[in-house]
Amino acid sequence: MSFRALRASKTDQGVSVALTHLEPNDLMAGDVTIAVEWSTVNYKDGLALAGQRIIQTFPLTPGIDLAGTVTDSSDARYAVGDKVLVNGWGLSQTHDGGYAELARVPGDWVVPVPAASSTRDAMAIGTAGYTAMLAILALEHAGVAPGQGDVLVTGANGGVGSIAIALLSGLGHRVVASTGRREEEAYLKALGASEIIDRAELSAPGGMIQKERWAGAVDSVGSHTLANVLAQTRYRGAVAACGLAQGIDLPASVAPFILRNITLAGIDSVNAPQAARLEAWRRLASDLDVGKLASTVTEIGLAAVPDAAAAILAGRIRGRTLVNVKA
Ligand code: NDP
């Protein structure tokens, strides 16, 4: 039976996207076939639909994450009816992703949806929330614990930022949120931020070592912002770098590393090993207040994905955009 899919094709201008119908024969190779219920719009999806060299083979179904129900499986770990999710790997790069009603993927990419969660909860968290959790696990690994001082979250209104705030405050940290949208102060405080700062404080070139402010930080912005955050991190503090919303550069010095013994932890959600994924999803199921999650979510249908993808690149999306693939 045919199924709906958003397909990206290469054009002279870049990438064009259209809603179309595919047949099961069109599915890519894999061990597990999934009736997709939910996907999401992440910054990387914005880049993909804008033709920014995320998609490596055409035509392709974009969407870097998905959750749904197994309809067929030759992998002994998964049976028909199982609720599963996929984040990253080849999705939207070399393999058809989440913006279709049916997907087939290698079994090694699949993660069970935590027992207490629905497929909708799993994608309300999505790649952004899972990345936020990987970042917090990295801070914990570096020794950052509640009570040591303020933890900064940059790109606070974004998907990663919003869920990082909710998680960190739930764990007992005092969270400072850096944002360019001060008008969202009430939203950020409801998520658990104790203090809001203007991102302009961090986005311009600064000194290589500055007044100590942060016991830890989750940064989804990069560039001068990350350089300033490193320069302001307290002795033996840690920063998890997961994004590039300001820029991919890092105009920093070694001073904070050799004078303050700070740690810079890199975060990659795409190729994270299965054990790290399972630990992140286990912690999300136990640590994230689902009530707070609700305030971050805007729900859209497949046809609205291209507009949402453009809006996320323009910094106009707050929190998480959940795609109801059946709508
Ligand atoms: P969002 O677009 O939802 O969030 C990014 C936020 O960054 C915006 O909401 C905005 O927050 C802030 N921002 C935007 N532009 C600028 C700018 N020019 N200067 C400073 N701040 C800016 O994206 P996601 O949360 O989905 O992703 C965040 C980043 O993390 C992206 O760069 C993404 O590519 C990366 N990422 C990396 C992953 C990995 O595996 N390493 C996985 C997931 C995401 P505000 O309005 O509050 O200032």
mmCIF file with all atom_site columns, C-alpha atoms and ligand atoms in Angstrom, residues 42-44 127-128 131 155-161 178-181 199 220-221 225 242-246 267-270 312 315 317 319, ligand 1:
data_model
loop_
_atom_site.group_PDB
_atom_site.id
_atom_site.type_symbol
_atom_site.label_atom_id
_atom_site.label_alt_id
_atom_site.label_comp_id
_atom_site.label_asym_id
_atom_site.label_entity_id
_atom_site.label_seq_id
_atom_site.pdbx_PDB_ins_code
_atom_site.Cartn_x
_atom_site.Cartn_y
_atom_site.Cartn_z
_atom_site.occupancy
_atom_site.B_iso_or_equiv
_atom_site.pdbx_formal_charge
_atom_site.auth_seq_id
_atom_site.auth_comp_id
_atom_site.auth_asym_id
_atom_site.auth_atom_id
_atom_site.pdbx_PDB_model_num
ATOM   1  C CA  . ASN A 1 42  ? 15.608 20.188 14.309 1.00 0.00 ? 42  ASN A CA  1
ATOM   2  C CA  . TYR A 1 43  ? 18.195 22.800 13.289 1.00 0.00 ? 43  TYR A CA  1
ATOM   3  C CA  . LYS A 1 44  ? 19.889 20.116 11.186 1.00 0.00 ? 44  LYS A CA  1
ATOM   4  C CA  . THR A 1 127 ? 17.143 14.507 18.859 1.00 0.00 ? 127 THR A CA  1
ATOM   5  C CA  . ALA A 1 128 ? 17.274 17.830 20.707 1.00 0.00 ? 128 ALA A CA  1
ATOM   6  C CA  . THR A 1 131 ? 21.452 15.635 22.720 1.00 0.00 ? 131 THR A CA  1
ATOM   7  C CA  . GLY A 1 155 ? 20.545 29.025 22.777 1.00 0.00 ? 155 GLY A CA  1
ATOM   8  C CA  . ALA A 1 156 ? 18.008 28.754 25.603 1.00 0.00 ? 156 ALA A CA  1
ATOM   9  C CA  . ASN A 1 157 ? 14.823 28.953 23.526 1.00 0.00 ? 157 ASN A CA  1
ATOM   10 C CA  . GLY A 1 158 ? 15.988 26.279 21.090 1.00 0.00 ? 158 GLY A CA  1
ATOM   11 C CA  . GLY A 1 159 ? 15.157 22.593 21.289 1.00 0.00 ? 159 GLY A CA  1
ATOM   12 C CA  . VAL A 1 160 ? 18.433 21.542 22.916 1.00 0.00 ? 160 VAL A CA  1
ATOM   13 C CA  . GLY A 1 161 ? 18.438 24.606 25.180 1.00 0.00 ? 161 GLY A CA  1
ATOM   14 C CA  . SER A 1 178 ? 21.285 32.932 27.656 1.00 0.00 ? 178 SER A CA  1
ATOM   15 C CA  . THR A 1 179 ? 18.885 34.092 24.940 1.00 0.00 ? 179 THR A CA  1
ATOM   16 C CA  . GLY A 1 180 ? 18.339 36.656 22.218 1.00 0.00 ? 180 GLY A CA  1
ATOM   17 C CA  . ARG A 1 181 ? 14.598 36.511 22.952 1.00 0.00 ? 181 ARG A CA  1
ATOM   18 C CA  . ARG A 1 199 ? 23.052 36.498 24.490 1.00 0.00 ? 199 ARG A CA  1
ATOM   19 C CA  . SER A 1 220 ? 24.445 25.002 21.336 1.00 0.00 ? 220 SER A CA  1
ATOM   20 C CA  . VAL A 1 221 ? 25.810 28.214 19.824 1.00 0.00 ? 221 VAL A CA  1
ATOM   21 C CA  . THR A 1 225 ? 29.813 32.574 22.524 1.00 0.00 ? 225 THR A CA  1
ATOM   22 C CA  . CYS A 1 242 ? 26.931 20.537 20.938 1.00 0.00 ? 242 CYS A CA  1
ATOM   23 C CA  . GLY A 1 243 ? 25.989 23.184 18.387 1.00 0.00 ? 243 GLY A CA  1
ATOM   24 C CA  . LEU A 1 244 ? 26.857 25.974 15.984 1.00 0.00 ? 244 LEU A CA  1
ATOM   25 C CA  . ALA A 1 245 ? 23.841 28.314 15.868 1.00 0.00 ? 245 ALA A CA  1
ATOM   26 C CA  . GLN A 1 246 ? 26.177 31.357 15.967 1.00 0.00 ? 246 GLN A CA  1
ATOM   27 C CA  . ILE A 1 267 ? 28.843 16.050 21.952 1.00 0.00 ? 267 ILE A CA  1
ATOM   28 C CA  . ASP A 1 268 ? 27.835 14.058 18.877 1.00 0.00 ? 268 ASP A CA  1
ATOM   29 C CA  . SER A 1 269 ? 24.372 12.555 18.821 1.00 0.00 ? 269 SER A CA  1
ATOM   30 C CA  . VAL A 1 270 ? 24.501 11.185 15.264 1.00 0.00 ? 270 VAL A CA  1
ATOM   31 C CA  . ILE A 1 312 ? 14.215 27.201 12.726 1.00 0.00 ? 312 ILE A CA  1
ATOM   32 C CA  . GLY A 1 315 ? 15.758 31.528 14.946 1.00 0.00 ? 315 GLY A CA  1
ATOM   33 C CA  . ILE A 1 317 ? 11.142 28.464 16.582 1.00 0.00 ? 317 ILE A CA  1
ATOM   34 C CA  . GLY A 1 319 ? 11.302 24.726 21.908 1.00 0.00 ? 319 GLY A CA  1
HETATM 35 P P1  . NDP B 2 .   ? 17.244 25.546 17.568 1.00 0.00 ? 1   NDP B P1  1
HETATM 36 O O1  . NDP B 2 .   ? 17.252 26.382 16.347 1.00 0.00 ? 1   NDP B O1  1
HETATM 37 O O2  . NDP B 2 .   ? 15.980 25.029 18.126 1.00 0.00 ? 1   NDP B O2  1
HETATM 38 O O3  . NDP B 2 .   ? 18.023 26.338 18.734 1.00 0.00 ? 1   NDP B O3  1
HETATM 39 C C1  . NDP B 2 .   ? 19.126 27.164 18.508 1.00 0.00 ? 1   NDP B C1  1
HETATM 40 C C2  . NDP B 2 .   ? 19.005 28.388 19.401 1.00 0.00 ? 1   NDP B C2  1
HETATM 41 O O4  . NDP B 2 .   ? 20.251 29.100 19.340 1.00 0.00 ? 1   NDP B O4  1
HETATM 42 C C3  . NDP B 2 .   ? 17.952 29.387 18.940 1.00 0.00 ? 1   NDP B C3  1
HETATM 43 O O5  . NDP B 2 .   ? 16.671 29.083 19.416 1.00 0.00 ? 1   NDP B O5  1
HETATM 44 C C4  . NDP B 2 .   ? 18.473 30.676 19.534 1.00 0.00 ? 1   NDP B C4  1
HETATM 45 O O6  . NDP B 2 .   ? 18.110 30.715 20.920 1.00 0.00 ? 1   NDP B O6  1
HETATM 46 C C5  . NDP B 2 .   ? 19.995 30.491 19.462 1.00 0.00 ? 1   NDP B C5  1
HETATM 47 N N1  . NDP B 2 .   ? 20.584 31.166 18.316 1.00 0.00 ? 1   NDP B N1  1
HETATM 48 C C6  . NDP B 2 .   ? 20.152 31.132 17.028 1.00 0.00 ? 1   NDP B C6  1
HETATM 49 N N2  . NDP B 2 .   ? 20.938 31.874 16.249 1.00 0.00 ? 1   NDP B N2  1
HETATM 50 C C7  . NDP B 2 .   ? 21.899 32.398 17.049 1.00 0.00 ? 1   NDP B C7  1
HETATM 51 C C8  . NDP B 2 .   ? 23.001 33.267 16.828 1.00 0.00 ? 1   NDP B C8  1
HETATM 52 N N3  . NDP B 2 .   ? 23.288 33.756 15.621 1.00 0.00 ? 1   NDP B N3  1
HETATM 53 N N4  . NDP B 2 .   ? 23.771 33.597 17.889 1.00 0.00 ? 1   NDP B N4  1
HETATM 54 C C9  . NDP B 2 .   ? 23.501 33.112 19.118 1.00 0.00 ? 1   NDP B C9  1
HETATM 55 N N5  . NDP B 2 .   ? 22.456 32.298 19.387 1.00 0.00 ? 1   NDP B N5  1
HETATM 56 C C10 . NDP B 2 .   ? 21.679 31.937 18.361 1.00 0.00 ? 1   NDP B C10 1
HETATM 57 O O7  . NDP B 2 .   ? 18.226 24.326 17.261 1.00 0.00 ? 1   NDP B O7  1
HETATM 58 P P2  . NDP B 2 .   ? 18.393 22.939 18.055 1.00 0.00 ? 1   NDP B P2  1
HETATM 59 O O8  . NDP B 2 .   ? 18.137 23.162 19.501 1.00 0.00 ? 1   NDP B O8  1
HETATM 60 O O9  . NDP B 2 .   ? 17.737 21.875 17.289 1.00 0.00 ? 1   NDP B O9  1
HETATM 61 O O10 . NDP B 2 .   ? 19.963 22.759 17.866 1.00 0.00 ? 1   NDP B O10 1
HETATM 62 C C11 . NDP B 2 .   ? 20.856 23.669 18.507 1.00 0.00 ? 1   NDP B C11 1
HETATM 63 C C12 . NDP B 2 .   ? 22.253 23.515 17.918 1.00 0.00 ? 1   NDP B C12 1
HETATM 64 O O11 . NDP B 2 .   ? 22.749 22.237 18.279 1.00 0.00 ? 1   NDP B O11 1
HETATM 65 C C13 . NDP B 2 .   ? 22.294 23.573 16.398 1.00 0.00 ? 1   NDP B C13 1
HETATM 66 O O12 . NDP B 2 .   ? 23.473 24.219 15.992 1.00 0.00 ? 1   NDP B O12 1
HETATM 67 C C14 . NDP B 2 .   ? 22.307 22.114 15.984 1.00 0.00 ? 1   NDP B C14 1
HETATM 68 O O13 . NDP B 2 .   ? 22.911 21.934 14.739 1.00 0.00 ? 1   NDP B O13 1
HETATM 69 C C15 . NDP B 2 .   ? 23.109 21.503 17.117 1.00 0.00 ? 1   NDP B C15 1
HETATM 70 N N6  . NDP B 2 .   ? 22.818 20.113 17.360 1.00 0.00 ? 1   NDP B N6  1
HETATM 71 C C16 . NDP B 2 .   ? 23.877 19.269 17.438 1.00 0.00 ? 1   NDP B C16 1
HETATM 72 C C17 . NDP B 2 .   ? 23.697 17.961 17.729 1.00 0.00 ? 1   NDP B C17 1
HETATM 73 C C18 . NDP B 2 .   ? 24.885 17.091 17.898 1.00 0.00 ? 1   NDP B C18 1
HETATM 74 O O14 . NDP B 2 .   ? 24.782 15.886 17.719 1.00 0.00 ? 1   NDP B O14 1
HETATM 75 N N7  . NDP B 2 .   ? 26.027 17.663 18.254 1.00 0.00 ? 1   NDP B N7  1
HETATM 76 C C19 . NDP B 2 .   ? 22.347 17.371 17.867 1.00 0.00 ? 1   NDP B C19 1
HETATM 77 C C20 . NDP B 2 .   ? 21.286 18.365 17.881 1.00 0.00 ? 1   NDP B C20 1
HETATM 78 C C21 . NDP B 2 .   ? 21.541 19.693 17.605 1.00 0.00 ? 1   NDP B C21 1
HETATM 79 P P3  . NDP B 2 .   ? 17.605 32.101 21.597 1.00 0.00 ? 1   NDP B P3  1
HETATM 80 O O15 . NDP B 2 .   ? 16.521 32.622 20.707 1.00 0.00 ? 1   NDP B O15 1
HETATM 81 O O16 . NDP B 2 .   ? 17.138 31.681 22.950 1.00 0.00 ? 1   NDP B O16 1
HETATM 82 O O17 . NDP B 2 .   ? 18.795 32.999 21.628 1.00 0.00 ? 1   NDP B O17 1
#
